[in-house]
Short mmCIF file of N, CA and C in Angstrom, two decimals:
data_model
loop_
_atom_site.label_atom_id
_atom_site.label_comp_id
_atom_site.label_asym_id
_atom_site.label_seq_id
_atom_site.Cartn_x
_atom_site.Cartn_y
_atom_site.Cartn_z
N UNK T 16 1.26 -1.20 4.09
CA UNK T 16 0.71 -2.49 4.48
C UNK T 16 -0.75 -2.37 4.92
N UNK T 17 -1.36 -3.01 4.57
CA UNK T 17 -2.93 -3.42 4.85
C UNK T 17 -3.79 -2.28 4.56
N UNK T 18 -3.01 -1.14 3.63
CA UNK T 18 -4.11 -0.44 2.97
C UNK T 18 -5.35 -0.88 1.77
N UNK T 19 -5.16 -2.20 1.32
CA UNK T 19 -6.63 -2.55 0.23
C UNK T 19 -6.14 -3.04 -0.87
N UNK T 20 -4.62 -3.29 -1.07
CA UNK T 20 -4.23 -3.26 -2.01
C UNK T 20 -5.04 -4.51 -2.92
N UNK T 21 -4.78 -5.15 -2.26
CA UNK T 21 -4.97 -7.22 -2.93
C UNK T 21 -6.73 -6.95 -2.85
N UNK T 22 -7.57 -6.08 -1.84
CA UNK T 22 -8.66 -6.35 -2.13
C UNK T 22 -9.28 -5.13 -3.47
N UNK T 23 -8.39 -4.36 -3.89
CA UNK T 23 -8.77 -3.03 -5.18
C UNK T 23 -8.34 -4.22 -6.18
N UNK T 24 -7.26 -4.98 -6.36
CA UNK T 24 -6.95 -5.12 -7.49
C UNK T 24 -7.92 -6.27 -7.63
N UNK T 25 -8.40 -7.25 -6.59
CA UNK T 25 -9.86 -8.61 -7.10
C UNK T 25 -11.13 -7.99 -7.47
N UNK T 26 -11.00 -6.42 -7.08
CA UNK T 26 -12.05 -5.81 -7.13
C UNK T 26 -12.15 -5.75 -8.46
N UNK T 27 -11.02 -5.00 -9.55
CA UNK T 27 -10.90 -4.38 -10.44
C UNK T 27 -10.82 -5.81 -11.72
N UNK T 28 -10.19 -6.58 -11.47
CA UNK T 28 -9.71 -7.48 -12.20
C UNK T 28 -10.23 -9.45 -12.11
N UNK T 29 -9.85 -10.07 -12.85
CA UNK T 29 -9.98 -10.95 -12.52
C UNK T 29 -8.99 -12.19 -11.20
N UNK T 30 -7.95 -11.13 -10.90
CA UNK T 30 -7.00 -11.68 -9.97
C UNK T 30 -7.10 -12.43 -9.00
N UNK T 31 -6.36 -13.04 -8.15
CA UNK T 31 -7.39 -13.44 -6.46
C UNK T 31 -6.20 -13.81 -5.69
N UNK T 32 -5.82 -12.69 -5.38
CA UNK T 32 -4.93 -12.53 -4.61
C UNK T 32 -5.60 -13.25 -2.82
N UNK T 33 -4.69 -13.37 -2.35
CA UNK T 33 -4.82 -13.43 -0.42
C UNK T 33 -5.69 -12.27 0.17
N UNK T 34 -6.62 -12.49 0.57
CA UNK T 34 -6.87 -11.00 1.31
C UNK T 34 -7.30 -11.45 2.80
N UNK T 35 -6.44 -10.51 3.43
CA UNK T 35 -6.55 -10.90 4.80
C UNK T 35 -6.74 -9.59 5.89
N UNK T 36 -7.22 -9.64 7.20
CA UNK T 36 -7.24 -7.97 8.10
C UNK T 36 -5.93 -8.18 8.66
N UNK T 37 -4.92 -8.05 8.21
CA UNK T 37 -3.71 -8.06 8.76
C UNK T 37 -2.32 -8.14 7.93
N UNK T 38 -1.42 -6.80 7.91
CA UNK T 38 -0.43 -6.28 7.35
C UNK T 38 0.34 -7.66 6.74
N UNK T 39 1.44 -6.90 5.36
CA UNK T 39 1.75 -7.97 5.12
C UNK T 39 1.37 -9.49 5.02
N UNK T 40 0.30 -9.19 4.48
CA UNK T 40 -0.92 -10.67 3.50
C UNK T 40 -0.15 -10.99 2.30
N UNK T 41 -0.07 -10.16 1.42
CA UNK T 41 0.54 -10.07 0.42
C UNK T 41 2.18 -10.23 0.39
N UNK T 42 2.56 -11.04 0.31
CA UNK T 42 4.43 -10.96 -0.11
C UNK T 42 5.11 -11.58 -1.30
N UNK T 43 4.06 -11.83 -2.36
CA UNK T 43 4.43 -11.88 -3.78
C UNK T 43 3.90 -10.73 -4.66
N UNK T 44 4.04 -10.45 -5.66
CA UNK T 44 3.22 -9.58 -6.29
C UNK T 44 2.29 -9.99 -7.23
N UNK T 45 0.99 -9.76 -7.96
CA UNK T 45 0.01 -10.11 -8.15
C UNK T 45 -0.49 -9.09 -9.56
N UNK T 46 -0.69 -9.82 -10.66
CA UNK T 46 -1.22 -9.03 -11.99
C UNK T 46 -2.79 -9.02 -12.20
N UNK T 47 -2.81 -7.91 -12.30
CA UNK T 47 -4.54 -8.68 -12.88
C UNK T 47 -4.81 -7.57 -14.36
N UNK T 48 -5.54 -7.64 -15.09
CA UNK T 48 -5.66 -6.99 -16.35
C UNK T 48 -7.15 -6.09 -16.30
N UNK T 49 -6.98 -4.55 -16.26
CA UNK T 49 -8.08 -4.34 -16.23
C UNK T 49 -8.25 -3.56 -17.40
N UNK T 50 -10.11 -4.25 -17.71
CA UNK T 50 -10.87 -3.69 -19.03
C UNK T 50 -11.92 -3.05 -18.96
N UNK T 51 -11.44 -1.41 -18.98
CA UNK T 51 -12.72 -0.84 -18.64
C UNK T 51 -13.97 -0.57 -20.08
N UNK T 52 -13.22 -0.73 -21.63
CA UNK T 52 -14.29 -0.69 -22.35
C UNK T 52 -13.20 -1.32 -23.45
N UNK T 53 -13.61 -1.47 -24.75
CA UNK T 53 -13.11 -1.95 -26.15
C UNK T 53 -11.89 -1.69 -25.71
N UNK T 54 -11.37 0.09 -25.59
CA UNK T 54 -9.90 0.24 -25.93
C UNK T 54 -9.17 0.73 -25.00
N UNK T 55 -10.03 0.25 -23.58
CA UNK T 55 -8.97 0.92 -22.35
C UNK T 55 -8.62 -0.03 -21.62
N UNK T 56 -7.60 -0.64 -21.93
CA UNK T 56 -6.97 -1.94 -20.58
C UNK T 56 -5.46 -1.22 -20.34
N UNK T 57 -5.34 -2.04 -18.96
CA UNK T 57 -4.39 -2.05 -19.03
C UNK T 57 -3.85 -3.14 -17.57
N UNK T 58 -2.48 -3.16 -17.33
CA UNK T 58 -2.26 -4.51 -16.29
C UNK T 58 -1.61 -3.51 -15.13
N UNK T 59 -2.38 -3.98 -13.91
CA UNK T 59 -2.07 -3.47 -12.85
C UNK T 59 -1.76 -4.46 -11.67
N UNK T 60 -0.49 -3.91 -10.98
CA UNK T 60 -0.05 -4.66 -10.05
C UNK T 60 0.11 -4.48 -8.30
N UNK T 61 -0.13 -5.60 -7.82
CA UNK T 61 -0.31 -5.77 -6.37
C UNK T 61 1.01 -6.60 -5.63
N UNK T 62 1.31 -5.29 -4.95
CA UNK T 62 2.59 -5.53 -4.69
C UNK T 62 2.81 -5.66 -3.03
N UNK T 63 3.95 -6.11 -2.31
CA UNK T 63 3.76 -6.11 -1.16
C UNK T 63 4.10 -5.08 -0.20
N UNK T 64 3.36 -4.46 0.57
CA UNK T 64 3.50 -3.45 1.47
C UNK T 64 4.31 -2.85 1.69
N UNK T 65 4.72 -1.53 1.88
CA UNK T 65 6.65 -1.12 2.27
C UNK T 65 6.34 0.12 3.33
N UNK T 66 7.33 -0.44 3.91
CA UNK T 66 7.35 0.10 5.00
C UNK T 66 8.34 1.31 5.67
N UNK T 67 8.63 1.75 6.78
CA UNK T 67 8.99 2.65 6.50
C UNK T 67 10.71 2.54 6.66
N UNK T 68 11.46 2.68 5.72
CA UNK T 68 13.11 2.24 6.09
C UNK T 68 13.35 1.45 5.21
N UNK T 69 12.34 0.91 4.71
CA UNK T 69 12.24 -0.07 3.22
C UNK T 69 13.29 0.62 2.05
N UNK T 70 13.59 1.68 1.81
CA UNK T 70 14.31 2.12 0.86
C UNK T 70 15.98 1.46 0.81
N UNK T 71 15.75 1.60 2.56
CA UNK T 71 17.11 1.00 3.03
C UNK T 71 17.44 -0.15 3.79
N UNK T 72 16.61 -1.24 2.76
CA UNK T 72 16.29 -2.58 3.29
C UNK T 72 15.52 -2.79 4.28
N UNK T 73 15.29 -2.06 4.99
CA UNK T 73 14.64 -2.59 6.13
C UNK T 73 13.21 -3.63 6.26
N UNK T 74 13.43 -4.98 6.24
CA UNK T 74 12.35 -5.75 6.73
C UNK T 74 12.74 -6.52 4.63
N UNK T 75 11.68 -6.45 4.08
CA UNK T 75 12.13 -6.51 2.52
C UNK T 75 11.52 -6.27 1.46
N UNK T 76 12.54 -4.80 2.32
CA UNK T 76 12.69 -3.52 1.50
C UNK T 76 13.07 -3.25 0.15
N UNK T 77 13.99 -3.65 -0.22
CA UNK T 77 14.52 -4.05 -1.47
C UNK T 77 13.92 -4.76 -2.40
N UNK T 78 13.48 -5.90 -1.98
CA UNK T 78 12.68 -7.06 -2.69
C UNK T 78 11.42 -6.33 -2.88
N UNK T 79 10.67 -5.81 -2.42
CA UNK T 79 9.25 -5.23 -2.29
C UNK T 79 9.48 -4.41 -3.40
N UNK T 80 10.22 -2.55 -3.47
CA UNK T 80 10.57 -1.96 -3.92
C UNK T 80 10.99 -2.19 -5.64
N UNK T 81 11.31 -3.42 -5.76
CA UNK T 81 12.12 -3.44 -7.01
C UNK T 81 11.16 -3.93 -7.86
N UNK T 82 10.14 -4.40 -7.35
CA UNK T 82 8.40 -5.05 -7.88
C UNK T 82 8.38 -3.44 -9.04
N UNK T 83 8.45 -2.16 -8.45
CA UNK T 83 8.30 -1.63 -8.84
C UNK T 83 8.51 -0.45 -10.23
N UNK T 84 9.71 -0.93 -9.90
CA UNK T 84 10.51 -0.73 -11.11
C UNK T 84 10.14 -0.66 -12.96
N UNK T 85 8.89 -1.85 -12.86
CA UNK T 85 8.65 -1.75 -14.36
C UNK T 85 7.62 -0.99 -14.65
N UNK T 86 6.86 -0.60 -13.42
CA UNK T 86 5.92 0.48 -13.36
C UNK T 86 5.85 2.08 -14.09
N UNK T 87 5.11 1.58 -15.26
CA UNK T 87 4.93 3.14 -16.00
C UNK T 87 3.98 4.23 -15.16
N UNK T 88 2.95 3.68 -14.46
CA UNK T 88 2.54 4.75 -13.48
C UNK T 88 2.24 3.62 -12.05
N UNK T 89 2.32 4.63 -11.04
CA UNK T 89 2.06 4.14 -9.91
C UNK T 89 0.71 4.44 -9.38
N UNK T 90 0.50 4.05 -8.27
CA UNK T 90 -1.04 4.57 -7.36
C UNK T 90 -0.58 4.15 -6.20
N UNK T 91 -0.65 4.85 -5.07
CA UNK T 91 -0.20 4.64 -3.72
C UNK T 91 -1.75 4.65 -3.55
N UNK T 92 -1.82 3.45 -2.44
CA UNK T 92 -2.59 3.42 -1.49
C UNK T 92 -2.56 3.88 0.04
N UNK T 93 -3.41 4.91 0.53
CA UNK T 93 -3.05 5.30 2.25
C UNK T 93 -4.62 4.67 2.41
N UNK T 94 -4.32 3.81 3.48
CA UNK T 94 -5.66 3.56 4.68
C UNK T 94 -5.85 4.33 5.52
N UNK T 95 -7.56 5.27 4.88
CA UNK T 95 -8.12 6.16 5.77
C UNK T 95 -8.52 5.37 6.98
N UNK T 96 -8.91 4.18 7.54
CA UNK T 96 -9.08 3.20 9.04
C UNK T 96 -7.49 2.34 9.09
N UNK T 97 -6.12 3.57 9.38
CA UNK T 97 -5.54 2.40 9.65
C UNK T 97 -5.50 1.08 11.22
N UNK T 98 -5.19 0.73 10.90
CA UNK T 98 -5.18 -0.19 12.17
C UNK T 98 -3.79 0.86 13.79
N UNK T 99 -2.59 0.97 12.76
CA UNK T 99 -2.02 1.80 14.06
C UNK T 99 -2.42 3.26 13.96
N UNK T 100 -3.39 3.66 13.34
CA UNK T 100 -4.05 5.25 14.15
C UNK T 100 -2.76 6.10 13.16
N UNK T 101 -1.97 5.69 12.03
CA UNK T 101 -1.42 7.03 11.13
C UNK T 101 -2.01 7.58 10.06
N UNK T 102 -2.28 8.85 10.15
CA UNK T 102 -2.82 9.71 9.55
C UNK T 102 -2.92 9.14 7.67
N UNK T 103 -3.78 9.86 7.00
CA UNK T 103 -3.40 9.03 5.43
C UNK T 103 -2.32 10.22 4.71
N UNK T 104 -2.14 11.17 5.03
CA UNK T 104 -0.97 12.36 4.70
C UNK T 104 0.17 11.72 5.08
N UNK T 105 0.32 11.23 6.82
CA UNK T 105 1.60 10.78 6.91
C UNK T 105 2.06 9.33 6.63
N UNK T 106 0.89 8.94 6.04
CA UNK T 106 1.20 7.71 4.97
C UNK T 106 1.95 7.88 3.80
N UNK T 107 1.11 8.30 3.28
CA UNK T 107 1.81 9.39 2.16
C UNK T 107 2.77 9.95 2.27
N UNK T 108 3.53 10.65 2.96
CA UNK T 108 4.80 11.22 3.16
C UNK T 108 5.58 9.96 3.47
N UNK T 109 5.44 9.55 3.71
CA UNK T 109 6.57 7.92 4.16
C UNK T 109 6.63 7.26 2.65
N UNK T 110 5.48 6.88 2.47
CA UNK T 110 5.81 5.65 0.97
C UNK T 110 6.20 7.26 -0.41
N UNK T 111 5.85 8.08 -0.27
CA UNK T 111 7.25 8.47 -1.31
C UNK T 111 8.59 8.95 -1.26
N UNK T 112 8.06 9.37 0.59
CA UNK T 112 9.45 9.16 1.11
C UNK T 112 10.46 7.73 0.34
N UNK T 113 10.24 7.23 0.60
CA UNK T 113 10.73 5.59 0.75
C UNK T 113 10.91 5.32 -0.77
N UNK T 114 9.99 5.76 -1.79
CA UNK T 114 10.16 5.38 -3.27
C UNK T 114 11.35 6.36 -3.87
N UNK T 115 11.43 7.81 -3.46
CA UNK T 115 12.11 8.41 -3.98
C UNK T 115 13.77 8.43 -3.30
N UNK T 116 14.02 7.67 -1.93
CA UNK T 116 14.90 7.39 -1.50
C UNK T 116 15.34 6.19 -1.82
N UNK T 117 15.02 5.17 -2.58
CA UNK T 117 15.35 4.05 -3.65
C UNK T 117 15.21 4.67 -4.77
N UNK T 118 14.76 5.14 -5.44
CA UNK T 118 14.97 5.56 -6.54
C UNK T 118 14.37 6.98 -6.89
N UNK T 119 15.24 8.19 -7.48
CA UNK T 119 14.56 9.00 -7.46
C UNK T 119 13.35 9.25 -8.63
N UNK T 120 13.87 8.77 -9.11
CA UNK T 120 13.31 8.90 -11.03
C UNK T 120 11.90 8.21 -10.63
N UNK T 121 11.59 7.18 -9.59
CA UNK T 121 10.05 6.74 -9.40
C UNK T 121 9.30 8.00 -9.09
N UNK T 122 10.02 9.32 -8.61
CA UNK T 122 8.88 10.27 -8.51
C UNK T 122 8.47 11.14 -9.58
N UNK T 123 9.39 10.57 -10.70
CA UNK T 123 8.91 11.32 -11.72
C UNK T 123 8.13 10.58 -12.64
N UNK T 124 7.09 9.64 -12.53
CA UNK T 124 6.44 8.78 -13.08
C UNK T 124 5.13 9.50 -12.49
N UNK T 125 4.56 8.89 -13.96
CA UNK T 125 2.91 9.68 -13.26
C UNK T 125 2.56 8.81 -12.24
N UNK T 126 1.95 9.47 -10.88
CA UNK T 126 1.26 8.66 -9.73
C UNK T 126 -0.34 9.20 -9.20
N UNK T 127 -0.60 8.59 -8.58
CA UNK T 127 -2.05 8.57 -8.61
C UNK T 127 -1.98 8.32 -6.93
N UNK T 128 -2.44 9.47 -6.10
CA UNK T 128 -2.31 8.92 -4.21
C UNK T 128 -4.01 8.95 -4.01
N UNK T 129 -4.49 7.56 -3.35
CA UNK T 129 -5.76 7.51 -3.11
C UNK T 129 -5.93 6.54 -2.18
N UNK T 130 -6.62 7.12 -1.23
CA UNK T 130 -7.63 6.91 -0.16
C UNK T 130 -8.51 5.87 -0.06
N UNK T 131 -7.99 4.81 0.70
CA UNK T 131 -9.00 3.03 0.64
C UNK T 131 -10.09 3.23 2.23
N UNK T 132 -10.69 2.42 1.72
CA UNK T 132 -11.89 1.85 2.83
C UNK T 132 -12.22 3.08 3.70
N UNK T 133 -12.87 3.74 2.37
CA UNK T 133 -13.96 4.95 2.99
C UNK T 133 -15.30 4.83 3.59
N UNK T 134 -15.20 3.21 3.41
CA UNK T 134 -16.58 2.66 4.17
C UNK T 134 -16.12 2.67 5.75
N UNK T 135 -15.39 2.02 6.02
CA UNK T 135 -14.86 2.07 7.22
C UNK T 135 -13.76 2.96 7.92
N UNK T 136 -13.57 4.31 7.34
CA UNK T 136 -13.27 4.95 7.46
C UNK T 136 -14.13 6.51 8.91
N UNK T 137 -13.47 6.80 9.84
CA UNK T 137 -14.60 7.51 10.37
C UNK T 137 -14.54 9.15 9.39
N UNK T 138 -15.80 10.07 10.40
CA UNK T 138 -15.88 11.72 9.44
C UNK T 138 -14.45 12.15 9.63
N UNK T 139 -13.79 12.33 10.43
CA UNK T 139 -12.37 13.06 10.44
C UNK T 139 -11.68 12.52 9.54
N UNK T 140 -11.46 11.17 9.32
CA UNK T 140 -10.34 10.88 8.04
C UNK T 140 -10.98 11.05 7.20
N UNK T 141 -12.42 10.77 6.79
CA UNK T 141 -13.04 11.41 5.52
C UNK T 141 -12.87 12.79 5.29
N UNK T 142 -12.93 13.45 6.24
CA UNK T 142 -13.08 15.17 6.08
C UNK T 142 -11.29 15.95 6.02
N UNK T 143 -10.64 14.85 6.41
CA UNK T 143 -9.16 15.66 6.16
C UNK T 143 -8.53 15.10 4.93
N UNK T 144 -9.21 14.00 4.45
CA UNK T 144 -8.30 13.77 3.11
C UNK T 144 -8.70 14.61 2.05
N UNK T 145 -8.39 15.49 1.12
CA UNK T 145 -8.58 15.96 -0.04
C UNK T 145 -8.62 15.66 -1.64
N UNK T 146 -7.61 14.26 -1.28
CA UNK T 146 -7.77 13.87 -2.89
C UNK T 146 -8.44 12.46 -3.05
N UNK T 147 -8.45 11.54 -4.00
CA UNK T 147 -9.22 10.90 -4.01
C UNK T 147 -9.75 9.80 -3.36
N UNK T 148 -10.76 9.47 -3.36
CA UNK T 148 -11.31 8.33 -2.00
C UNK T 148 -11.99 7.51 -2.76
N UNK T 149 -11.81 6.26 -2.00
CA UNK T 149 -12.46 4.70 -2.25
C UNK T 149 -12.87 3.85 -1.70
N UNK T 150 -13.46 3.06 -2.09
CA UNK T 150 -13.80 2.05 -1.06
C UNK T 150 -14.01 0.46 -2.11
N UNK T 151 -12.98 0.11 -1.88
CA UNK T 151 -12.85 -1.13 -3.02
C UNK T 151 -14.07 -2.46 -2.36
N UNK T 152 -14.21 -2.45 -1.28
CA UNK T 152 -15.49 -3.43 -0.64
C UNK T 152 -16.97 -2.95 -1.37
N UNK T 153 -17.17 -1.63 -1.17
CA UNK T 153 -18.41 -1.30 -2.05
C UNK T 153 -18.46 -0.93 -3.28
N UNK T 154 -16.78 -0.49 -3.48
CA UNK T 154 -16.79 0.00 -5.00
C UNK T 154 -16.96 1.33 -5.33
N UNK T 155 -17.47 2.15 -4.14
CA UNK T 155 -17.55 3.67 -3.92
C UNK T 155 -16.26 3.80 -4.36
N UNK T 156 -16.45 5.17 -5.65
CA UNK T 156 -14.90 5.82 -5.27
C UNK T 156 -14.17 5.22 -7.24
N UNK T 157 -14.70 3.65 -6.90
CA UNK T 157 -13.85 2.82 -7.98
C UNK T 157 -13.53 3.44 -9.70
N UNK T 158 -14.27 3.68 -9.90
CA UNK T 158 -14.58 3.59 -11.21
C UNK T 158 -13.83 4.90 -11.11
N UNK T 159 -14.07 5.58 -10.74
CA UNK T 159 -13.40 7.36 -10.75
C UNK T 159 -11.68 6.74 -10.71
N UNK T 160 -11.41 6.33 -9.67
CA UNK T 160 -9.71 6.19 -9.43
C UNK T 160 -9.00 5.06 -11.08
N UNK T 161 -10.18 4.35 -11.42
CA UNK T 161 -9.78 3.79 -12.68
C UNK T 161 -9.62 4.38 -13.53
N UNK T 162 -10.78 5.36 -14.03
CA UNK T 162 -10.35 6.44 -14.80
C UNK T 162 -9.60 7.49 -15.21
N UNK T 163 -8.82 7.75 -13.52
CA UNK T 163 -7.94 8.70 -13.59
C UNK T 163 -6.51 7.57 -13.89
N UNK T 164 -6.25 6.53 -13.92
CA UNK T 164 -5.10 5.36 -13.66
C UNK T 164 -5.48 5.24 -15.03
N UNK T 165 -6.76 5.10 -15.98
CA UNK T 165 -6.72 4.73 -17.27
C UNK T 165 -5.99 6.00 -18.13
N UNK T 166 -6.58 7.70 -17.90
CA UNK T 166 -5.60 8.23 -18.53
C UNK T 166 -4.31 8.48 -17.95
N UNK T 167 -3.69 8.46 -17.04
CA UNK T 167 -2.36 8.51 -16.57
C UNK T 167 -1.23 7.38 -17.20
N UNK T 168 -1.92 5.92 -17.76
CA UNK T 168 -1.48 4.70 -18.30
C UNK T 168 -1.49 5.49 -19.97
N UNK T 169 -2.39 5.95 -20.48
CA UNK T 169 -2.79 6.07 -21.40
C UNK T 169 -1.39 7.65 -21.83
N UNK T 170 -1.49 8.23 -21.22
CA UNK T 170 -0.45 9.30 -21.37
C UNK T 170 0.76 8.39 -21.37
N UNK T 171 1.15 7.78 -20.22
CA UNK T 171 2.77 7.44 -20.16
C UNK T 171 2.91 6.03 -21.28
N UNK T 172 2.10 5.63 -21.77
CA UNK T 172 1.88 5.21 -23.21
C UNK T 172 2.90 5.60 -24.79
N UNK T 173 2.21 7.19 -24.63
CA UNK T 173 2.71 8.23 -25.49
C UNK T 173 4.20 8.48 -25.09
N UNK T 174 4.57 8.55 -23.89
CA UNK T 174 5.91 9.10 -24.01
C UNK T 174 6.91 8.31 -23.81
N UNK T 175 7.07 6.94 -24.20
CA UNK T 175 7.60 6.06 -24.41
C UNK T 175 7.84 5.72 -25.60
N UNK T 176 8.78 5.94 -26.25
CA UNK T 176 9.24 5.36 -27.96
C UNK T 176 8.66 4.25 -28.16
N UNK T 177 8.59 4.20 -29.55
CA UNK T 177 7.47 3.03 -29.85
C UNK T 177 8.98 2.04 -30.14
N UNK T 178 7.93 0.93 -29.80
CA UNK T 178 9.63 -0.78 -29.82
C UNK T 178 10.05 -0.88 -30.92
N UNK T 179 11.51 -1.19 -31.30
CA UNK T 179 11.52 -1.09 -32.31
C UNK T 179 12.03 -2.64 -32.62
N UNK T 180 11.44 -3.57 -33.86
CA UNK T 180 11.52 -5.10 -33.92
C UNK T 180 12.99 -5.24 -34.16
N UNK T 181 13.13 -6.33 -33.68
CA UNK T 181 14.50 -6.87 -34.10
C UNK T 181 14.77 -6.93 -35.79
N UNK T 182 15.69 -6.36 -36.04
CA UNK T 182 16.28 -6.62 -37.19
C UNK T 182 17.12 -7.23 -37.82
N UNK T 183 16.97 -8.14 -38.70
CA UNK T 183 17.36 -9.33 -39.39
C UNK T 183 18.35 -8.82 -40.54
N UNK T 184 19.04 -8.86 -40.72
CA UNK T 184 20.07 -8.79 -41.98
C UNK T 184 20.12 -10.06 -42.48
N UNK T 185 19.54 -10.20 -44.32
CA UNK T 185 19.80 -11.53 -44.63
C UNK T 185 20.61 -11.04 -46.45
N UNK T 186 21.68 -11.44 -46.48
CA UNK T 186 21.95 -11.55 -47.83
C UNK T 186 21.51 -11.91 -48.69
N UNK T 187 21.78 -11.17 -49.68
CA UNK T 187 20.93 -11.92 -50.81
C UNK T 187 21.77 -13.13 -52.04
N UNK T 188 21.57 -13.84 -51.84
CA UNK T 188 22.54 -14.88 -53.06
C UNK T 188 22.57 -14.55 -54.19
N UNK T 189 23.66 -14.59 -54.95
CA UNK T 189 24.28 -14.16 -55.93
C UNK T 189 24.88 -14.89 -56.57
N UNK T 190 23.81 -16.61 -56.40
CA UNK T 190 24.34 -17.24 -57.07
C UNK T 190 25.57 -17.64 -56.81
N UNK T 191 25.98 -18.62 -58.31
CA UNK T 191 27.36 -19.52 -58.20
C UNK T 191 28.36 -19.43 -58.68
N UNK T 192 29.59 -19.23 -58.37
CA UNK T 192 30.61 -18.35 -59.42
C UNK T 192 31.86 -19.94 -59.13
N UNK T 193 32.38 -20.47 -60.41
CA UNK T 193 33.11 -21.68 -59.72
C UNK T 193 34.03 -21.12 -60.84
N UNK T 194 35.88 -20.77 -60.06
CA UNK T 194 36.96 -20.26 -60.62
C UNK T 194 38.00 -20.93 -60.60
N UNK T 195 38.79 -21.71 -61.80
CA UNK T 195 39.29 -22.34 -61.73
C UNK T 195 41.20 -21.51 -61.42
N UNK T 196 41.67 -21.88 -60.19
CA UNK T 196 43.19 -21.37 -59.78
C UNK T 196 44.23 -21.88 -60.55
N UNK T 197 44.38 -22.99 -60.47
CA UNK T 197 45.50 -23.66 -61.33
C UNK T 197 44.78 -25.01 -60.67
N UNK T 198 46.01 -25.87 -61.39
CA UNK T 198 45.66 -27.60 -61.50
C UNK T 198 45.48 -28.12 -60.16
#
């Protein structure tokens, strides 16, 4: 909750989600389509916050969680300035806690864990996070975390069977055959 989500995806997209300084803004989920050149789009979604116990309903847990489901890759968001003072690691340990205790198979989807509002972020949470950082207000950060979400989309692409169309069975007529039984 109130890691950047609704403000990365207006950032990225044409979307316009709610954005508000206070958890749980978001409690629908939210598409927006992003085009980073001719042949790299793809649709990314803004979903509502989950919390911790969420796997096991707690608050709505379930409802939140199941947003997720059609998700070929994920991206967790941790807020390096959270508002209650938790670390962005033990952010992270909770929301996949929580994804892989609803479902395990979500941890085997490519994911992407990155670091919001590095503007407002102080040096200690900047200096203890290690993987990637952002800042969707300035855009610091952006373009890199798209790129890594464009090939991660772009791989789980490939390993998905291609659709296969509905198939029509139509006979072919054979014409008129008129047999006379008896009178």
């Amino acid at each position: 909750p109130n890691a950047g989500k609704s403000t990365f995806i207006s950032s990225v997209s044409a979307a316009k989600p709610k954005i508000a300084n206070y958890p749980f803004t978001t409690l629908e989920p939210h598409l927006g389509v992003v085009r980073l050149d001719a042949e790299t789009e793809f649709i990314i979604a803004d979903i509502p916050g989950i919390i911790e116990g969420a796997s096991q309903g707690k608050g709505l847990g379930h409802q939140f969680l199941r947003h997720i489901e059609r998700a070929r890759v994920l991206c967790v968001l941790v807020d390096l300035a959270p508002m209650d003072g938790m670390s962005a690691t033990e952010q992270e340990r909770i929301l996949l806690h929580e994804l892989g205790e609803y479902r395990p198979d979500l941890l085997e989807r490519p994911h992407l864990v990155v670091a919001t509002k590095t503007d407002a972020a102080d040096a200690d949470a900047l200096d203890n996070w290690k993987g990637l950082k952002m800042s969707a207000v300035t855009r610091d950060g952006v373009r890199k975390v798209l790129g890594e979400l464009a090939d991660l989309v772009k791989h789980a692409r490939t390993l998905e069977p291609p659709k296969q169309g509905a198939v029509v069975l139509k006979p072919q007529a054979e014409g008129t055959k008129i047999e006379k039984l008896d009178d």
